[in-house]
PDB file of C-alpha atoms in Angstrom:
ATOM      1  CA  MET A   1     205.417  92.370 144.156  1.00  0.00           C
ATOM      2  CA  SER A   2     204.478  95.283 146.392  1.00  0.00           C
ATOM      3  CA  ASN A   3     202.941  94.851 149.811  1.00  0.00           C
ATOM      4  CA  ASP A   4     199.663  96.328 148.537  1.00  0.00           C
ATOM      5  CA  GLY A   5     199.563  93.788 145.705  1.00  0.00           C
ATOM      6  CA  ALA A   6     200.293  90.897 148.072  1.00  0.00           C
ATOM      7  CA  VAL A   7     197.578  92.046 150.477  1.00  0.00           C
ATOM      8  CA  SER A   8     195.122  92.449 147.618  1.00  0.00           C
ATOM      9  CA  GLU A   9     195.921  88.965 146.296  1.00  0.00           C
ATOM     10  CA  PHE A  10     195.578  87.478 149.803  1.00  0.00           C
ATOM     11  CA  ILE A  11     192.196  89.141 150.321  1.00  0.00           C
ATOM     12  CA  ASP A  12     191.078  87.969 146.885  1.00  0.00           C
ATOM     13  CA  LYS A  13     192.006  84.353 147.716  1.00  0.00           C
ATOM     14  CA  VAL A  14     190.228  84.562 151.064  1.00  0.00           C
ATOM     15  CA  LEU A  15     187.115  85.957 149.385  1.00  0.00           C
ATOM     16  CA  GLN A  16     187.296  83.260 146.704  1.00  0.00           C
ATOM     17  CA  ASN A  17     187.456  80.554 149.381  1.00  0.00           C
ATOM     18  CA  ILE A  18     184.497  82.109 151.212  1.00  0.00           C
ATOM     19  CA  PHE A  19     182.533  82.469 147.964  1.00  0.00           C
ATOM     20  CA  LYS A  20     183.325  78.861 147.024  1.00  0.00           C
ATOM     21  CA  ILE A  21     182.031  77.604 150.363  1.00  0.00           C
ATOM     22  CA  PHE A  22     178.825  79.638 150.055  1.00  0.00           C
ATOM     23  CA  TYR A  23     178.446  78.805 146.356  1.00  0.00           C
ATOM     24  CA  ALA A  24     178.937  75.062 146.877  1.00  0.00           C
ATOM     25  CA  GLY A  25     176.467  74.993 149.769  1.00  0.00           C
ATOM     26  CA  LEU A  26     173.887  77.036 147.872  1.00  0.00           C
ATOM     27  CA  TYR A  27     174.383  74.967 144.729  1.00  0.00           C
ATOM     28  CA  GLU A  28     173.844  71.700 146.605  1.00  0.00           C
ATOM     29  CA  SER A  29     170.817  73.081 148.453  1.00  0.00           C
ATOM     30  CA  THR A  30     169.312  74.534 145.281  1.00  0.00           C
ATOM     31  CA  GLU A  31     169.920  71.246 143.437  1.00  0.00           C
ATOM     32  CA  ARG A  32     168.029  69.372 146.163  1.00  0.00           C
ATOM     33  CA  SER A  33     165.184  71.882 145.987  1.00  0.00           C
ATOM     34  CA  LEU A  34     165.025  71.433 142.218  1.00  0.00           C
ATOM     35  CA  GLU A  35     165.017  67.652 142.520  1.00  0.00           C
ATOM     36  CA  GLY A  36     162.176  67.788 145.049  1.00  0.00           C
ATOM     37  CA  LEU A  37     160.256  70.481 143.201  1.00  0.00           C
ATOM     38  CA  PHE A  38     157.734  68.050 141.750  1.00  0.00           C
ATOM     39  CA  ASP A  39     157.503  65.587 144.650  1.00  0.00           C
ATOM     40  CA  SER A  40     154.239  66.902 146.130  1.00  0.00           C
ATOM     41  CA  PHE A  41     152.759  67.599 142.699  1.00  0.00           C
ATOM     42  CA  ASN A  42     153.654  64.167 141.370  1.00  0.00           C
ATOM     43  CA  ARG A  43     152.160  62.487 144.423  1.00  0.00           C
ATOM     44  CA  GLU A  44     148.858  64.255 143.857  1.00  0.00           C
ATOM     45  CA  VAL A  45     148.924  63.613 140.095  1.00  0.00           C
ATOM     46  CA  ASN A  46     149.696  59.943 140.676  1.00  0.00           C
ATOM     47  CA  LYS A  47     146.975  59.715 143.317  1.00  0.00           C
ATOM     48  CA  ALA A  48     144.472  61.503 141.056  1.00  0.00           C
ATOM     49  CA  THR A  49     145.345  59.222 138.128  1.00  0.00           C
ATOM     50  CA  ASN A  50     144.792  56.121 140.240  1.00  0.00           C
ATOM     51  CA  LEU A  51     141.493  57.461 141.582  1.00  0.00           C
ATOM     52  CA  ILE A  52     140.205  58.396 138.117  1.00  0.00           C
ATOM     53  CA  SER A  53     141.166  54.977 136.771  1.00  0.00           C
ATOM     54  CA  ALA A  54     139.436  53.264 139.718  1.00  0.00           C
ATOM     55  CA  GLY A  55     136.144  55.177 139.632  1.00  0.00           C
ATOM     56  CA  PRO A  56     133.779  56.672 142.222  1.00  0.00           C
ATOM     57  CA  LYS A  57     132.840  53.333 143.807  1.00  0.00           C
ATOM     58  CA  GLN A  58     136.461  52.571 144.729  1.00  0.00           C
ATOM     59  CA  TRP A  59     136.998  56.211 145.740  1.00  0.00           C
ATOM     60  CA  ASN A  60     134.367  56.082 148.482  1.00  0.00           C
ATOM     61  CA  THR A  61     132.230  52.976 148.815  1.00  0.00           C
ATOM     62  CA  SER A  62     129.957  54.460 151.481  1.00  0.00           C
ATOM     63  CA  ALA A  63     129.144  57.573 149.411  1.00  0.00           C
ATOM     64  CA  TYR A  64     128.492  55.407 146.353  1.00  0.00           C
ATOM     65  CA  SER A  65     126.181  53.086 148.308  1.00  0.00           C
ATOM     66  CA  MET A  66     124.324  56.013 149.856  1.00  0.00           C
ATOM     67  CA  MET A  67     123.668  57.632 146.453  1.00  0.00           C
ATOM     68  CA  GLN A  68     122.552  54.281 145.021  1.00  0.00           C
ATOM     69  CA  SER A  69     120.182  53.861 147.958  1.00  0.00           C
ATOM     70  CA  VAL A  70     118.760  57.356 147.402  1.00  0.00           C
ATOM     71  CA  SER A  71     118.239  56.541 143.732  1.00  0.00           C
ATOM     72  CA  GLU A  72     116.449  53.270 144.440  1.00  0.00           C
ATOM     73  CA  ASN A  73     114.421  54.235 147.518  1.00  0.00           C
ATOM     74  CA  VAL A  74     113.614  57.911 146.907  1.00  0.00           C
ATOM     75  CA  CYS A  75     113.969  58.754 143.219  1.00  0.00           C
ATOM     76  CA  ILE A  76     112.351  55.625 141.765  1.00  0.00           C
ATOM     77  CA  PRO A  77     109.020  56.258 143.594  1.00  0.00           C
ATOM     78  CA  ILE A  78     109.100  59.854 142.340  1.00  0.00           C
ATOM     79  CA  ALA A  79     109.791  58.571 138.844  1.00  0.00           C
ATOM     80  CA  ALA A  80     106.850  56.164 139.189  1.00  0.00           C
ATOM     81  CA  VAL A  81     104.551  59.138 139.761  1.00  0.00           C
ATOM     82  CA  PHE A  82     105.922  60.826 136.634  1.00  0.00           C
ATOM     83  CA  ILE A  83     105.454  57.639 134.594  1.00  0.00           C
ATOM     84  CA  THR A  84     101.878  57.276 135.813  1.00  0.00           C
ATOM     85  CA  VAL A  85     101.027  60.866 134.913  1.00  0.00           C
ATOM     86  CA  ILE A  86     102.644  60.556 131.485  1.00  0.00           C
ATOM     87  CA  PHE A  87     100.942  57.206 130.855  1.00  0.00           C
ATOM     88  CA  CYS A  88      97.563  58.740 131.663  1.00  0.00           C
ATOM     89  CA  TRP A  89      98.429  61.662 129.404  1.00  0.00           C
ATOM     90  CA  GLU A  90      99.244  59.248 126.576  1.00  0.00           C
ATOM     91  CA  LEU A  91      95.925  57.429 127.071  1.00  0.00           C
ATOM     92  CA  ILE A  92      93.998  60.705 127.054  1.00  0.00           C
ATOM     93  CA  HIS A  93      95.665  61.717 123.768  1.00  0.00           C
ATOM     94  CA  LEU A  94      94.949  58.270 122.376  1.00  0.00           C
ATOM     95  CA  VAL A  95      91.257  58.609 123.253  1.00  0.00           C
ATOM     96  CA  GLN A  96      91.057  62.113 121.804  1.00  0.00           C
ATOM     97  CA  GLU A  97      92.664  61.051 118.541  1.00  0.00           C
ATOM     98  CA  SER A  98      90.560  57.901 118.106  1.00  0.00           C
ATOM     99  CA  ASN A  99      87.010  59.254 118.310  1.00  0.00           C
ATOM    100  CA  SER A 100      86.240  58.137 121.867  1.00  0.00           C
ATOM    101  CA  MET A 101      88.086  54.805 121.491  1.00  0.00           C
ATOM    102  CA  HIS A 102      86.024  53.642 118.520  1.00  0.00           C
ATOM    103  CA  ASN A 103      88.947  53.611 116.129  1.00  0.00           C
ATOM    104  CA  ILE A 104      91.894  52.541 118.284  1.00  0.00           C
ATOM    105  CA  PRO A 105      94.069  49.991 116.452  1.00  0.00           C
ATOM    106  CA  PRO A 106      95.194  47.207 118.818  1.00  0.00           C
ATOM    107  CA  GLU A 107      98.813  47.685 117.776  1.00  0.00           C
ATOM    108  CA  ARG A 108      98.638  51.351 118.792  1.00  0.00           C
ATOM    109  CA  LEU A 109      97.489  50.381 122.283  1.00  0.00           C
ATOM    110  CA  MET A 110     100.173  47.703 122.459  1.00  0.00           C
ATOM    111  CA  ILE A 111     102.845  50.273 121.565  1.00  0.00           C
ATOM    112  CA  VAL A 112     101.706  52.539 124.409  1.00  0.00           C
ATOM    113  CA  LEU A 113     101.753  49.616 126.864  1.00  0.00           C
ATOM    114  CA  LEU A 114     105.167  48.497 125.594  1.00  0.00           C
ATOM    115  CA  LYS A 115     106.561  52.012 126.055  1.00  0.00           C
ATOM    116  CA  PHE A 116     105.133  52.036 129.565  1.00  0.00           C
ATOM    117  CA  ALA A 117     106.780  48.692 130.414  1.00  0.00           C
ATOM    118  CA  LEU A 118     110.137  49.661 128.905  1.00  0.00           C
ATOM    119  CA  CYS A 119     110.099  52.960 130.764  1.00  0.00           C
ATOM    120  CA  LEU A 120     109.510  51.108 134.042  1.00  0.00           C
ATOM    121  CA  VAL A 121     112.451  48.787 133.361  1.00  0.00           C
ATOM    122  CA  VAL A 122     114.765  51.671 132.406  1.00  0.00           C
ATOM    123  CA  CYS A 123     113.838  53.602 135.548  1.00  0.00           C
ATOM    124  CA  ALA A 124     114.380  50.545 137.727  1.00  0.00           C
ATOM    125  CA  TYR A 125     117.936  50.114 136.403  1.00  0.00           C
ATOM    126  CA  SER A 126     118.661  53.789 135.662  1.00  0.00           C
ATOM    127  CA  PHE A 127     121.409  54.144 138.281  1.00  0.00           C
ATOM    128  CA  LYS A 128     123.258  51.149 136.858  1.00  0.00           C
ATOM    129  CA  ILE A 129     122.756  52.510 133.338  1.00  0.00           C
ATOM    130  CA  VAL A 130     124.296  55.903 134.076  1.00  0.00           C
ATOM    131  CA  MET A 131     127.116  54.320 136.059  1.00  0.00           C
ATOM    132  CA  SER A 132     127.877  52.208 132.991  1.00  0.00           C
ATOM    133  CA  PHE A 133     128.529  55.515 131.215  1.00  0.00           C
ATOM    134  CA  CYS A 134     130.988  56.253 134.020  1.00  0.00           C
ATOM    135  CA  ASP A 135     132.573  52.821 133.528  1.00  0.00           C
ATOM    136  CA  LEU A 136     133.106  53.695 129.861  1.00  0.00           C
ATOM    137  CA  GLY A 137     134.849  56.931 130.803  1.00  0.00           C
ATOM    138  CA  ILE A 138     136.946  55.108 133.414  1.00  0.00           C
ATOM    139  CA  TRP A 139     137.945  52.509 130.805  1.00  0.00           C
ATOM    140  CA  ALA A 140     139.130  55.300 128.490  1.00  0.00           C
ATOM    141  CA  SER A 141     140.967  56.964 131.401  1.00  0.00           C
ATOM    142  CA  ALA A 142     142.688  53.694 132.322  1.00  0.00           C
ATOM    143  CA  LYS A 143     143.888  53.313 128.717  1.00  0.00           C
ATOM    144  CA  LEU A 144     145.273  56.848 128.836  1.00  0.00           C
ATOM    145  CA  GLY A 145     146.675  56.618 132.373  1.00  0.00           C
ATOM    146  CA  GLY A 146     149.974  55.071 131.287  1.00  0.00           C
ATOM    147  CA  HIS A 147     150.807  58.155 129.214  1.00  0.00           C
ATOM    148  CA  THR A 148     150.240  60.803 131.876  1.00  0.00           C
ATOM    149  CA  SER A 149     151.648  60.556 135.393  1.00  0.00           C
ATOM    150  CA  THR A 150     154.647  58.454 134.283  1.00  0.00           C
ATOM    151  CA  SER A 151     156.160  61.296 132.285  1.00  0.00           C
ATOM    152  CA  LEU A 152     155.707  63.659 135.221  1.00  0.00           C
ATOM    153  CA  TRP A 153     157.036  61.233 137.809  1.00  0.00           C
ATOM    154  CA  ASN A 154     160.242  60.398 135.911  1.00  0.00           C
ATOM    155  CA  PHE A 155     160.976  63.990 134.961  1.00  0.00           C
ATOM    156  CA  GLN A 156     164.444  65.087 136.129  1.00  0.00           C
ATOM    157  CA  LEU A 157     166.133  68.445 135.654  1.00  0.00           C
ATOM    158  CA  THR A 158     169.457  69.572 137.121  1.00  0.00           C
ATOM    159  CA  LEU A 159     170.933  73.036 137.587  1.00  0.00           C
ATOM    160  CA  GLU A 160     173.673  72.148 135.108  1.00  0.00           C
ATOM    161  CA  ASP A 161     171.026  71.272 132.511  1.00  0.00           C
ATOM    162  CA  MET A 162     169.553  74.715 133.077  1.00  0.00           C
ATOM    163  CA  GLY A 163     172.821  76.513 132.393  1.00  0.00           C
ATOM    164  CA  ILE A 164     174.309  76.967 135.906  1.00  0.00           C
ATOM    165  CA  ASP A 165     177.954  75.899 136.233  1.00  0.00           C
ATOM    166  CA  PRO A 166     178.591  73.837 139.412  1.00  0.00           C
ATOM    167  CA  THR A 167     182.337  74.695 139.523  1.00  0.00           C
ATOM    168  CA  PRO A 168     183.078  78.052 137.862  1.00  0.00           C
ATOM    169  CA  GLU A 169     186.734  79.122 137.646  1.00  0.00           C
ATOM    170  CA  LYS A 170     186.108  82.429 139.387  1.00  0.00           C
ATOM    171  CA  ILE A 171     183.226  83.009 141.740  1.00  0.00           C
ATOM    172  CA  THR A 172     182.020  86.534 142.323  1.00  0.00           C
ATOM    173  CA  PHE A 173     179.696  87.969 144.925  1.00  0.00           C
ATOM    174  CA  SER A 174     177.088  88.573 142.226  1.00  0.00           C
ATOM    175  CA  ALA A 175     177.223  84.869 141.244  1.00  0.00           C
ATOM    176  CA  VAL A 176     176.604  83.860 144.869  1.00  0.00           C
ATOM    177  CA  MET A 177     173.710  86.303 145.162  1.00  0.00           C
ATOM    178  CA  GLU A 178     172.298  85.096 141.852  1.00  0.00           C
ATOM    179  CA  LEU A 179     172.324  81.504 143.094  1.00  0.00           C
ATOM    180  CA  ALA A 180     170.716  82.629 146.358  1.00  0.00           C
ATOM    181  CA  GLY A 181     168.018  84.317 144.293  1.00  0.00           C
ATOM    182  CA  TYR A 182     167.422  81.044 142.439  1.00  0.00           C
ATOM    183  CA  LYS A 183     167.096  79.303 145.801  1.00  0.00           C
ATOM    184  CA  VAL A 184     164.416  81.772 146.859  1.00  0.00           C
ATOM    185  CA  MET A 185     162.654  81.386 143.507  1.00  0.00           C
ATOM    186  CA  LEU A 186     162.640  77.613 143.935  1.00  0.00           C
ATOM    187  CA  ALA A 187     161.235  77.956 147.462  1.00  0.00           C
ATOM    188  CA  ILE A 188     158.387  80.071 146.087  1.00  0.00           C
ATOM    189  CA  GLY A 189     158.005  77.646 143.190  1.00  0.00           C
ATOM    190  CA  THR A 190     157.768  74.691 145.589  1.00  0.00           C
ATOM    191  CA  VAL A 191     154.890  76.388 147.400  1.00  0.00           C
ATOM    192  CA  GLY A 192     153.219  77.122 144.060  1.00  0.00           C
ATOM    193  CA  ILE A 193     153.630  73.541 142.865  1.00  0.00           C
ATOM    194  CA  TRP A 194     152.218  72.261 146.178  1.00  0.00           C
ATOM    195  CA  ILE A 195     149.172  74.492 145.696  1.00  0.00           C
ATOM    196  CA  CYS A 196     148.767  73.117 142.159  1.00  0.00           C
ATOM    197  CA  GLY A 197     148.910  69.569 143.509  1.00  0.00           C
ATOM    198  CA  ALA A 198     146.252  70.379 146.119  1.00  0.00           C
ATOM    199  CA  ILE A 199     144.043  71.866 143.393  1.00  0.00           C
ATOM    200  CA  VAL A 200     144.445  68.682 141.329  1.00  0.00           C
ATOM    201  CA  TYR A 201     143.299  66.534 144.255  1.00  0.00           C
ATOM    202  CA  VAL A 202     140.381  68.819 145.145  1.00  0.00           C
ATOM    203  CA  ARG A 203     139.212  68.961 141.506  1.00  0.00           C
ATOM    204  CA  VAL A 204     139.096  65.156 141.257  1.00  0.00           C
ATOM    205  CA  MET A 205     137.118  64.966 144.517  1.00  0.00           C
ATOM    206  CA  LEU A 206     134.636  67.558 143.212  1.00  0.00           C
ATOM    207  CA  TRP A 207     134.252  65.544 140.005  1.00  0.00           C
ATOM    208  CA  PHE A 208     133.372  62.381 141.919  1.00  0.00           C
ATOM    209  CA  ILE A 209     130.884  64.236 144.119  1.00  0.00           C
ATOM    210  CA  GLU A 210     129.225  65.918 141.128  1.00  0.00           C
ATOM    211  CA  LEU A 211     129.077  62.613 139.260  1.00  0.00           C
ATOM    212  CA  LEU A 212     127.319  60.840 142.138  1.00  0.00           C
ATOM    213  CA  LEU A 213     124.940  63.759 142.692  1.00  0.00           C
ATOM    214  CA  TYR A 214     123.872  63.701 139.049  1.00  0.00           C
ATOM    215  CA  ALA A 215     123.636  59.897 138.983  1.00  0.00           C
ATOM    216  CA  SER A 216     121.344  59.492 142.011  1.00  0.00           C
ATOM    217  CA  PRO A 217     118.197  61.160 140.509  1.00  0.00           C
ATOM    218  CA  ALA A 218     118.578  59.232 137.203  1.00  0.00           C
ATOM    219  CA  PRO A 219     115.100  57.585 137.423  1.00  0.00           C
ATOM    220  CA  ILE A 220     113.352  60.980 137.303  1.00  0.00           C
ATOM    221  CA  PRO A 221     114.601  62.206 133.887  1.00  0.00           C
ATOM    222  CA  TYR A 222     114.403  58.683 132.462  1.00  0.00           C
ATOM    223  CA  SER A 223     110.745  58.485 133.441  1.00  0.00           C
ATOM    224  CA  THR A 224     109.990  61.086 130.736  1.00  0.00           C
ATOM    225  CA  TRP A 225     111.143  58.965 127.789  1.00  0.00           C
ATOM    226  CA  MET A 226     107.643  57.628 127.285  1.00  0.00           C
ATOM    227  CA  ASN A 227     106.344  60.963 125.996  1.00  0.00           C
ATOM    228  CA  LYS A 228     107.684  62.711 122.900  1.00  0.00           C
ATOM    229  CA  GLU A 229     107.374  66.222 124.342  1.00  0.00           C
ATOM    230  CA  TRP A 230     108.928  65.314 127.682  1.00  0.00           C
ATOM    231  CA  SER A 231     111.614  62.951 126.395  1.00  0.00           C
ATOM    232  CA  GLN A 232     114.006  65.847 125.738  1.00  0.00           C
ATOM    233  CA  MET A 233     114.592  65.973 129.496  1.00  0.00           C
ATOM    234  CA  GLY A 234     115.891  62.425 129.473  1.00  0.00           C
ATOM    235  CA  MET A 235     118.075  63.046 126.401  1.00  0.00           C
ATOM    236  CA  ASN A 236     119.624  66.179 127.930  1.00  0.00           C
ATOM    237  CA  TYR A 237     120.307  64.247 131.128  1.00  0.00           C
ATOM    238  CA  THR A 238     121.967  61.415 129.193  1.00  0.00           C
ATOM    239  CA  ARG A 239     124.256  63.868 127.387  1.00  0.00           C
ATOM    240  CA  LYS A 240     125.121  65.509 130.709  1.00  0.00           C
ATOM    241  CA  MET A 241     126.003  62.155 132.272  1.00  0.00           C
ATOM    242  CA  LEU A 242     128.190  61.246 129.293  1.00  0.00           C
ATOM    243  CA  ALA A 243     129.979  64.592 129.613  1.00  0.00           C
ATOM    244  CA  LEU A 244     130.501  64.054 133.352  1.00  0.00           C
ATOM    245  CA  SER A 245     131.711  60.495 132.812  1.00  0.00           C
ATOM    246  CA  PHE A 246     134.483  61.641 130.471  1.00  0.00           C
ATOM    247  CA  GLU A 247     135.739  64.537 132.610  1.00  0.00           C
ATOM    248  CA  GLY A 248     138.307  62.221 134.191  1.00  0.00           C
ATOM    249  CA  PHE A 249     139.557  61.330 130.728  1.00  0.00           C
ATOM    250  CA  PHE A 250     140.106  65.000 129.886  1.00  0.00           C
ATOM    251  CA  ILE A 251     141.808  65.611 133.244  1.00  0.00           C
ATOM    252  CA  LEU A 252     144.336  62.904 132.368  1.00  0.00           C
ATOM    253  CA  LEU A 253     144.785  64.517 128.952  1.00  0.00           C
ATOM    254  CA  LEU A 254     145.787  67.722 130.745  1.00  0.00           C
ATOM    255  CA  PHE A 255     148.358  65.762 132.742  1.00  0.00           C
ATOM    256  CA  ALA A 256     149.731  64.355 129.485  1.00  0.00           C
ATOM    257  CA  VAL A 257     150.050  67.850 127.998  1.00  0.00           C
ATOM    258  CA  TYR A 258     151.850  69.139 131.096  1.00  0.00           C
ATOM    259  CA  GLY A 259     154.184  66.129 131.078  1.00  0.00           C
ATOM    260  CA  GLY A 260     155.003  66.834 127.422  1.00  0.00           C
ATOM    261  CA  VAL A 261     155.854  70.438 128.286  1.00  0.00           C
ATOM    262  CA  LEU A 262     158.204  69.326 131.068  1.00  0.00           C
ATOM    263  CA  GLU A 263     159.992  66.823 128.856  1.00  0.00           C
ATOM    264  CA  GLY A 264     160.985  69.668 126.542  1.00  0.00           C
ATOM    265  CA  LEU A 265     162.698  71.641 129.339  1.00  0.00           C
ATOM    266  CA  GLN A 266     166.117  69.962 129.418  1.00  0.00           C
ATOM    267  CA  THR A 267     168.389  72.914 128.666  1.00  0.00           C
ATOM    268  CA  GLY A 268     168.141  76.664 128.655  1.00  0.00           C
ATOM    269  CA  ASP A 269     167.895  79.619 130.977  1.00  0.00           C
ATOM    270  CA  PHE A 270     167.087  78.755 134.606  1.00  0.00           C
ATOM    271  CA  LYS A 271     164.603  81.582 135.156  1.00  0.00           C
ATOM    272  CA  GLN A 272     162.852  80.964 131.866  1.00  0.00           C
ATOM    273  CA  ASN A 273     162.463  77.243 132.576  1.00  0.00           C
ATOM    274  CA  LEU A 274     161.323  77.824 136.152  1.00  0.00           C
ATOM    275  CA  VAL A 275     158.718  80.356 135.052  1.00  0.00           C
ATOM    276  CA  MET A 276     157.572  77.929 132.342  1.00  0.00           C
ATOM    277  CA  ILE A 277     157.275  75.048 134.844  1.00  0.00           C
ATOM    278  CA  ILE A 278     155.360  77.006 137.474  1.00  0.00           C
ATOM    279  CA  GLY A 279     153.308  78.934 134.905  1.00  0.00           C
ATOM    280  CA  CYS A 280     152.234  75.732 133.175  1.00  0.00           C
ATOM    281  CA  GLY A 281     151.455  74.212 136.568  1.00  0.00           C
ATOM    282  CA  PHE A 282     149.066  77.042 137.405  1.00  0.00           C
ATOM    283  CA  GLY A 283     147.725  76.870 133.852  1.00  0.00           C
ATOM    284  CA  LEU A 284     147.009  73.188 134.417  1.00  0.00           C
ATOM    285  CA  ALA A 285     145.232  73.974 137.693  1.00  0.00           C
ATOM    286  CA  VAL A 286     143.074  76.625 136.000  1.00  0.00           C
ATOM    287  CA  MET A 287     142.279  74.395 133.013  1.00  0.00           C
ATOM    288  CA  MET A 288     141.133  71.603 135.320  1.00  0.00           C
ATOM    289  CA  PHE A 289     138.137  73.757 136.237  1.00  0.00           C
ATOM    290  CA  LYS A 290     137.353  74.224 132.527  1.00  0.00           C
ATOM    291  CA  VAL A 291     137.350  70.494 131.809  1.00  0.00           C
ATOM    292  CA  GLY A 292     133.615  70.328 132.520  1.00  0.00           C
ATOM    293  CA  ASN A 293     132.882  72.929 129.841  1.00  0.00           C
ATOM    294  CA  ILE A 294     135.128  71.142 127.332  1.00  0.00           C
ATOM    295  CA  SER A 295     133.445  67.790 127.912  1.00  0.00           C
ATOM    296  CA  ALA A 296     129.983  69.381 127.839  1.00  0.00           C
ATOM    297  CA  SER A 297     130.791  71.049 124.509  1.00  0.00           C
ATOM    298  CA  ILE A 298     131.876  67.745 122.960  1.00  0.00           C
ATOM    299  CA  PHE A 299     128.731  65.916 124.096  1.00  0.00           C
ATOM    300  CA  ASN A 300     126.473  68.937 123.484  1.00  0.00           C
ATOM    301  CA  ALA A 301     125.372  68.887 127.113  1.00  0.00           C
ATOM    302  CA  HIS A 302     124.413  72.506 127.777  1.00  0.00           C
TER     303      HIS A 302
END
């Protein structure tokens, strides 16, 4: 063998040893980044699932108590004014239709008084009534909770599963740079997944706040049920509260869909899988802000 060939072979072996060191270090670091890719996201999903299954009262007892106090001490007196006005309106119509009270059947008057009494009772317990809608949604969410965050939490994906050989026979500079590029992509992906997890947490907090805000003035729309023309206000409010109560259920359904997508990503191209994971994560974050419209459409609460 010539001196040039020996030198070339020596340089090639030295480069191979250097590439192996860099490749092994990058591979191990990238594998750790991939394993921890979902840590922050899964924590937020798990936390959100537990909060949704617990309900707004367990989320923040002080906020729940304050809204209940507002409903009972502020909104019920306002509702009493509405009931009084509507009751007087009903009596006026009754007088007009009965020839100055000469032809009023006793049962007709009893029905008006019974409606008045029932409306008072409903308004007095309106906050508990609408929160029972929330309890129904929480019950459905708790039944669904076992099928959502578990699939995300136990999801594991290795570089080898994604088509990257841990010990190639010959390592080139381009292979090292390609692995370094994957490391950078995973770093960006980790930031993206963290942002998605923060969005998940914020969306659940906004849902609880909106739910309590809508629940506190419940006596006011329920005070209109006594009158046929005004009762549509109470019906629209009931549909809105049902839609709000089931938003948590639909949020958990989104988690289940995302978990199903991840379970299908066991083999294939690294870049394709990474783009799918991060893209679906951002898709999940965007869809979480459309959950309200989906629930409102189902319950016709527009």
